Amino acid sequence: VDSEYGIYNKKNRMHYINVGVQLFSQYHTIYTTRLHGLILGLIMGKKVIIVDNKYNKCKNYYDTWLREFDNIELMS
């Protein structure tokens, strides 16, 4: 078990990352309810629109770390 990264099979880890990058590469703007989608979109230089869910995880992350970023927006 590889609990350090939360993904059990090391071989599949890069596959999942590549799938996400390929998907996001198709779009200029990313709408996401997921924290990992938010982070990947920012790393890729995309405009990111946060559509927060009932747990407010993305909103809390935005409030704490990302308020100063120009290419991110929190939908209310």
mmCIF file of N, CA and C in Angstrom:
data_model
loop_
_atom_site.group_PDB
_atom_site.id
_atom_site.type_symbol
_atom_site.label_atom_id
_atom_site.label_comp_id
_atom_site.label_asym_id
_atom_site.label_seq_id
_atom_site.Cartn_x
_atom_site.Cartn_y
_atom_site.Cartn_z
ATOM 1 N N VAL A 1 0.850 -1.186 0.000
ATOM 2 C CA VAL A 1 0.000 0.000 0.000
ATOM 3 C C VAL A 1 0.884 1.235 0.000
ATOM 4 N N ASP A 2 0.599 2.154 -0.887
ATOM 5 C CA ASP A 2 1.351 3.394 -0.993
ATOM 6 C C ASP A 2 0.493 4.524 -0.451
ATOM 7 N N SER A 3 0.420 4.642 0.867
ATOM 8 C CA SER A 3 -0.465 5.633 1.473
ATOM 9 C C SER A 3 0.091 7.050 1.399
ATOM 10 N N GLU A 4 1.361 7.205 1.061
ATOM 11 C CA GLU A 4 1.952 8.547 0.976
ATOM 12 C C GLU A 4 1.223 9.405 -0.054
ATOM 13 N N TYR A 5 0.799 8.812 -1.157
ATOM 14 C CA TYR A 5 0.138 9.562 -2.218
ATOM 15 C C TYR A 5 -1.348 9.272 -2.303
ATOM 16 N N GLY A 6 -1.836 8.283 -1.582
ATOM 17 C CA GLY A 6 -3.253 7.971 -1.617
ATOM 18 C C GLY A 6 -3.690 7.183 -2.839
ATOM 19 N N ILE A 7 -2.737 6.786 -3.669
ATOM 20 C CA ILE A 7 -3.043 5.976 -4.850
ATOM 21 C C ILE A 7 -2.278 4.671 -4.688
ATOM 22 N N TYR A 8 -2.988 3.560 -4.702
ATOM 23 C CA TYR A 8 -2.381 2.277 -4.366
ATOM 24 C C TYR A 8 -1.407 1.759 -5.417
ATOM 25 N N ASN A 9 -1.747 1.860 -6.669
ATOM 26 C CA ASN A 9 -0.916 1.296 -7.719
ATOM 27 C C ASN A 9 -0.069 2.395 -8.351
ATOM 28 N N LYS A 10 1.226 2.340 -8.125
ATOM 29 C CA LYS A 10 2.121 3.382 -8.651
ATOM 30 C C LYS A 10 2.071 3.461 -10.174
ATOM 31 N N LYS A 11 1.877 2.320 -10.822
ATOM 32 C CA LYS A 11 1.834 2.293 -12.283
ATOM 33 C C LYS A 11 0.675 3.136 -12.818
ATOM 34 N N ASN A 12 -0.453 3.114 -12.124
ATOM 35 C CA ASN A 12 -1.632 3.844 -12.601
ATOM 36 C C ASN A 12 -1.611 5.321 -12.248
ATOM 37 N N ARG A 13 -0.774 5.724 -11.319
ATOM 38 C CA ARG A 13 -0.750 7.117 -10.869
ATOM 39 C C ARG A 13 -0.516 8.078 -12.042
ATOM 40 N N MET A 14 0.520 7.825 -12.821
ATOM 41 C CA MET A 14 0.825 8.710 -13.949
ATOM 42 C C MET A 14 -0.273 8.649 -15.009
ATOM 43 N N HIS A 15 -0.900 7.509 -15.160
ATOM 44 C CA HIS A 15 -2.012 7.398 -16.108
ATOM 45 C C HIS A 15 -3.132 8.364 -15.732
ATOM 46 N N TYR A 16 -3.519 8.368 -14.449
ATOM 47 C CA TYR A 16 -4.602 9.251 -14.000
ATOM 48 C C TYR A 16 -4.225 10.720 -14.135
ATOM 49 N N ILE A 17 -2.986 11.046 -13.839
ATOM 50 C CA ILE A 17 -2.526 12.428 -13.999
ATOM 51 C C ILE A 17 -2.584 12.825 -15.469
ATOM 52 N N ASN A 18 -2.100 11.957 -16.343
ATOM 53 C CA ASN A 18 -2.119 12.258 -17.785
ATOM 54 C C ASN A 18 -3.533 12.393 -18.323
ATOM 55 N N VAL A 19 -4.455 11.568 -17.844
ATOM 56 C CA VAL A 19 -5.856 11.681 -18.272
ATOM 57 C C VAL A 19 -6.400 13.058 -17.882
ATOM 58 N N GLY A 20 -6.129 13.500 -16.665
ATOM 59 C CA GLY A 20 -6.587 14.817 -16.217
ATOM 60 C C GLY A 20 -5.981 15.941 -17.033
ATOM 61 N N VAL A 21 -4.693 15.858 -17.304
ATOM 62 C CA VAL A 21 -4.014 16.895 -18.092
ATOM 63 C C VAL A 21 -4.571 16.927 -19.515
ATOM 64 N N GLN A 22 -4.768 15.774 -20.124
ATOM 65 C CA GLN A 22 -5.320 15.723 -21.485
ATOM 66 C C GLN A 22 -6.726 16.316 -21.527
ATOM 67 N N LEU A 23 -7.537 15.998 -20.536
ATOM 68 C CA LEU A 23 -8.897 16.534 -20.492
ATOM 69 C C LEU A 23 -8.872 18.049 -20.340
ATOM 70 N N PHE A 24 -8.124 18.546 -19.378
ATOM 71 C CA PHE A 24 -8.078 19.990 -19.118
ATOM 72 C C PHE A 24 -7.429 20.761 -20.262
ATOM 73 N N SER A 25 -6.525 20.114 -20.999
ATOM 74 C CA SER A 25 -5.838 20.787 -22.109
ATOM 75 C C SER A 25 -6.801 21.237 -23.196
ATOM 76 N N GLN A 26 -7.960 20.634 -23.277
ATOM 77 C CA GLN A 26 -8.939 20.952 -24.308
ATOM 78 C C GLN A 26 -9.686 22.262 -24.050
ATOM 79 N N TYR A 27 -9.573 22.805 -22.836
ATOM 80 C CA TYR A 27 -10.418 23.926 -22.430
ATOM 81 C C TYR A 27 -9.608 25.113 -21.937
ATOM 82 N N HIS A 28 -10.148 26.301 -22.170
ATOM 83 C CA HIS A 28 -9.551 27.530 -21.662
ATOM 84 C C HIS A 28 -9.984 27.768 -20.218
ATOM 85 N N THR A 29 -11.237 27.443 -19.915
ATOM 86 C CA THR A 29 -11.810 27.654 -18.582
ATOM 87 C C THR A 29 -12.246 26.317 -18.008
ATOM 88 N N ILE A 30 -11.924 26.097 -16.738
ATOM 89 C CA ILE A 30 -12.277 24.872 -16.042
ATOM 90 C C ILE A 30 -13.301 25.212 -14.967
ATOM 91 N N TYR A 31 -14.450 24.553 -15.003
ATOM 92 C CA TYR A 31 -15.463 24.653 -13.947
ATOM 93 C C TYR A 31 -15.315 23.396 -13.095
ATOM 94 N N THR A 32 -15.129 23.556 -11.796
ATOM 95 C CA THR A 32 -14.903 22.384 -10.966
ATOM 96 C C THR A 32 -15.521 22.498 -9.582
ATOM 97 N N THR A 33 -15.937 21.346 -9.056
ATOM 98 C CA THR A 33 -16.380 21.242 -7.669
ATOM 99 C C THR A 33 -15.327 20.513 -6.838
ATOM 100 N N ARG A 34 -14.252 20.100 -7.463
ATOM 101 C CA ARG A 34 -13.251 19.253 -6.819
ATOM 102 C C ARG A 34 -11.949 20.010 -6.580
ATOM 103 N N LEU A 35 -11.367 19.814 -5.398
ATOM 104 C CA LEU A 35 -10.128 20.503 -5.039
ATOM 105 C C LEU A 35 -8.984 20.124 -5.972
ATOM 106 N N HIS A 36 -8.870 18.856 -6.321
ATOM 107 C CA HIS A 36 -7.786 18.450 -7.209
ATOM 108 C C HIS A 36 -7.963 19.036 -8.608
ATOM 109 N N GLY A 37 -9.204 19.184 -9.053
ATOM 110 C CA GLY A 37 -9.456 19.847 -10.334
ATOM 111 C C GLY A 37 -9.066 21.311 -10.276
ATOM 112 N N LEU A 38 -9.351 21.949 -9.172
ATOM 113 C CA LEU A 38 -8.968 23.347 -8.960
ATOM 114 C C LEU A 38 -7.454 23.503 -9.021
ATOM 115 N N ILE A 39 -6.739 22.664 -8.299
ATOM 116 C CA ILE A 39 -5.280 22.756 -8.254
ATOM 117 C C ILE A 39 -4.660 22.443 -9.612
ATOM 118 N N LEU A 40 -5.126 21.387 -10.278
ATOM 119 C CA LEU A 40 -4.589 21.045 -11.589
ATOM 120 C C LEU A 40 -4.837 22.164 -12.592
ATOM 121 N N GLY A 41 -6.032 22.726 -12.589
ATOM 122 C CA GLY A 41 -6.336 23.829 -13.494
ATOM 123 C C GLY A 41 -5.416 25.016 -13.280
ATOM 124 N N LEU A 42 -5.153 25.369 -12.034
ATOM 125 C CA LEU A 42 -4.248 26.483 -11.740
ATOM 126 C C LEU A 42 -2.822 26.182 -12.170
ATOM 127 N N ILE A 43 -2.365 24.963 -11.905
ATOM 128 C CA ILE A 43 -1.012 24.571 -12.317
ATOM 129 C C ILE A 43 -0.869 24.673 -13.827
ATOM 130 N N MET A 44 -1.939 24.350 -14.554
ATOM 131 C CA MET A 44 -1.901 24.389 -16.016
ATOM 132 C C MET A 44 -2.137 25.787 -16.576
ATOM 133 N N GLY A 45 -2.355 26.770 -15.707
ATOM 134 C CA GLY A 45 -2.548 28.143 -16.171
ATOM 135 C C GLY A 45 -3.923 28.422 -16.737
ATOM 136 N N LYS A 46 -4.903 27.625 -16.371
ATOM 137 C CA LYS A 46 -6.267 27.798 -16.871
ATOM 138 C C LYS A 46 -7.033 28.788 -16.000
ATOM 139 N N LYS A 47 -8.077 29.368 -16.566
ATOM 140 C CA LYS A 47 -9.040 30.120 -15.760
ATOM 141 C C LYS A 47 -9.882 29.072 -15.059
ATOM 142 N N VAL A 48 -10.044 29.210 -13.744
ATOM 143 C CA VAL A 48 -10.773 28.218 -12.964
ATOM 144 C C VAL A 48 -11.968 28.870 -12.290
ATOM 145 N N ILE A 49 -13.132 28.283 -12.501
ATOM 146 C CA ILE A 49 -14.358 28.711 -11.841
ATOM 147 C C ILE A 49 -14.706 27.633 -10.815
ATOM 148 N N ILE A 50 -14.745 28.019 -9.549
ATOM 149 C CA ILE A 50 -15.088 27.076 -8.487
ATOM 150 C C ILE A 50 -16.601 27.074 -8.306
ATOM 151 N N VAL A 51 -17.199 25.908 -8.456
ATOM 152 C CA VAL A 51 -18.606 25.697 -8.152
ATOM 153 C C VAL A 51 -18.590 24.843 -6.892
ATOM 154 N N ASP A 52 -18.657 25.485 -5.730
ATOM 155 C CA ASP A 52 -18.421 24.766 -4.491
ATOM 156 C C ASP A 52 -19.555 23.817 -4.163
ATOM 157 N N ASN A 53 -19.219 22.764 -3.432
ATOM 158 C CA ASN A 53 -20.216 21.789 -3.020
ATOM 159 C C ASN A 53 -20.611 22.024 -1.564
ATOM 160 N N LYS A 54 -21.377 21.130 -1.000
ATOM 161 C CA LYS A 54 -21.908 21.344 0.348
ATOM 162 C C LYS A 54 -20.847 21.298 1.432
ATOM 163 N N TYR A 55 -19.662 20.780 1.135
ATOM 164 C CA TYR A 55 -18.606 20.693 2.135
ATOM 165 C C TYR A 55 -17.754 21.959 2.203
ATOM 166 N N ASN A 56 -17.877 22.827 1.221
ATOM 167 C CA ASN A 56 -17.139 24.104 1.159
ATOM 168 C C ASN A 56 -15.626 23.929 1.139
ATOM 169 N N LYS A 57 -15.148 22.773 0.736
ATOM 170 C CA LYS A 57 -13.707 22.522 0.719
ATOM 171 C C LYS A 57 -12.989 23.476 -0.243
ATOM 172 N N CYS A 58 -13.508 23.617 -1.455
ATOM 173 C CA CYS A 58 -12.869 24.494 -2.434
ATOM 174 C C CYS A 58 -12.966 25.958 -2.003
ATOM 175 N N LYS A 59 -14.097 26.349 -1.465
ATOM 176 C CA LYS A 59 -14.268 27.729 -0.998
ATOM 177 C C LYS A 59 -13.288 28.035 0.129
ATOM 178 N N ASN A 60 -13.150 27.122 1.072
ATOM 179 C CA ASN A 60 -12.218 27.329 2.178
ATOM 180 C C ASN A 60 -10.774 27.404 1.690
ATOM 181 N N TYR A 61 -10.419 26.576 0.732
ATOM 182 C CA TYR A 61 -9.080 26.608 0.145
ATOM 183 C C TYR A 61 -8.859 27.940 -0.574
ATOM 184 N N TYR A 62 -9.852 28.353 -1.344
ATOM 185 C CA TYR A 62 -9.787 29.641 -2.032
ATOM 186 C C TYR A 62 -9.618 30.782 -1.029
ATOM 187 N N ASP A 63 -10.450 30.798 0.011
ATOM 188 C CA ASP A 63 -10.393 31.867 1.019
ATOM 189 C C ASP A 63 -9.034 31.916 1.711
ATOM 190 N N THR A 64 -8.435 30.767 1.930
ATOM 191 C CA THR A 64 -7.166 30.700 2.645
ATOM 192 C C THR A 64 -5.963 30.997 1.765
ATOM 193 N N TRP A 65 -5.947 30.473 0.536
ATOM 194 C CA TRP A 65 -4.734 30.506 -0.279
ATOM 195 C C TRP A 65 -4.830 31.242 -1.613
ATOM 196 N N LEU A 66 -6.009 31.414 -2.167
ATOM 197 C CA LEU A 66 -6.084 31.813 -3.577
ATOM 198 C C LEU A 66 -6.766 33.143 -3.855
ATOM 199 N N ARG A 67 -7.144 33.889 -2.851
ATOM 200 C CA ARG A 67 -7.871 35.150 -3.067
ATOM 201 C C ARG A 67 -7.135 36.131 -3.980
ATOM 202 N N GLU A 68 -5.826 36.101 -3.973
ATOM 203 C CA GLU A 68 -5.026 37.056 -4.747
ATOM 204 C C GLU A 68 -4.810 36.636 -6.205
ATOM 205 N N PHE A 69 -5.223 35.430 -6.555
ATOM 206 C CA PHE A 69 -5.030 34.952 -7.919
ATOM 207 C C PHE A 69 -6.034 35.617 -8.856
ATOM 208 N N ASP A 70 -5.561 36.016 -10.046
ATOM 209 C CA ASP A 70 -6.427 36.681 -11.018
ATOM 210 C C ASP A 70 -7.271 35.715 -11.837
ATOM 211 N N ASN A 71 -6.774 34.502 -12.058
ATOM 212 C CA ASN A 71 -7.449 33.591 -12.983
ATOM 213 C C ASN A 71 -8.347 32.579 -12.278
ATOM 214 N N ILE A 72 -8.895 32.965 -11.117
ATOM 215 C CA ILE A 72 -9.778 32.076 -10.388
ATOM 216 C C ILE A 72 -10.988 32.858 -9.897
ATOM 217 N N GLU A 73 -12.133 32.209 -9.928
ATOM 218 C CA GLU A 73 -13.374 32.855 -9.514
ATOM 219 C C GLU A 73 -14.228 31.879 -8.708
ATOM 220 N N LEU A 74 -14.841 32.366 -7.672
ATOM 221 C CA LEU A 74 -15.705 31.544 -6.832
ATOM 222 C C LEU A 74 -17.151 31.874 -7.169
ATOM 223 N N MET A 75 -17.869 30.891 -7.710
ATOM 224 C CA MET A 75 -19.298 31.084 -7.990
ATOM 225 C C MET A 75 -20.073 30.975 -6.696
ATOM 226 N N SER A 76 -21.021 31.880 -6.513
ATOM 227 C CA SER A 76 -21.820 31.794 -5.285
ATOM 228 C C SER A 76 -23.201 31.270 -5.580
#
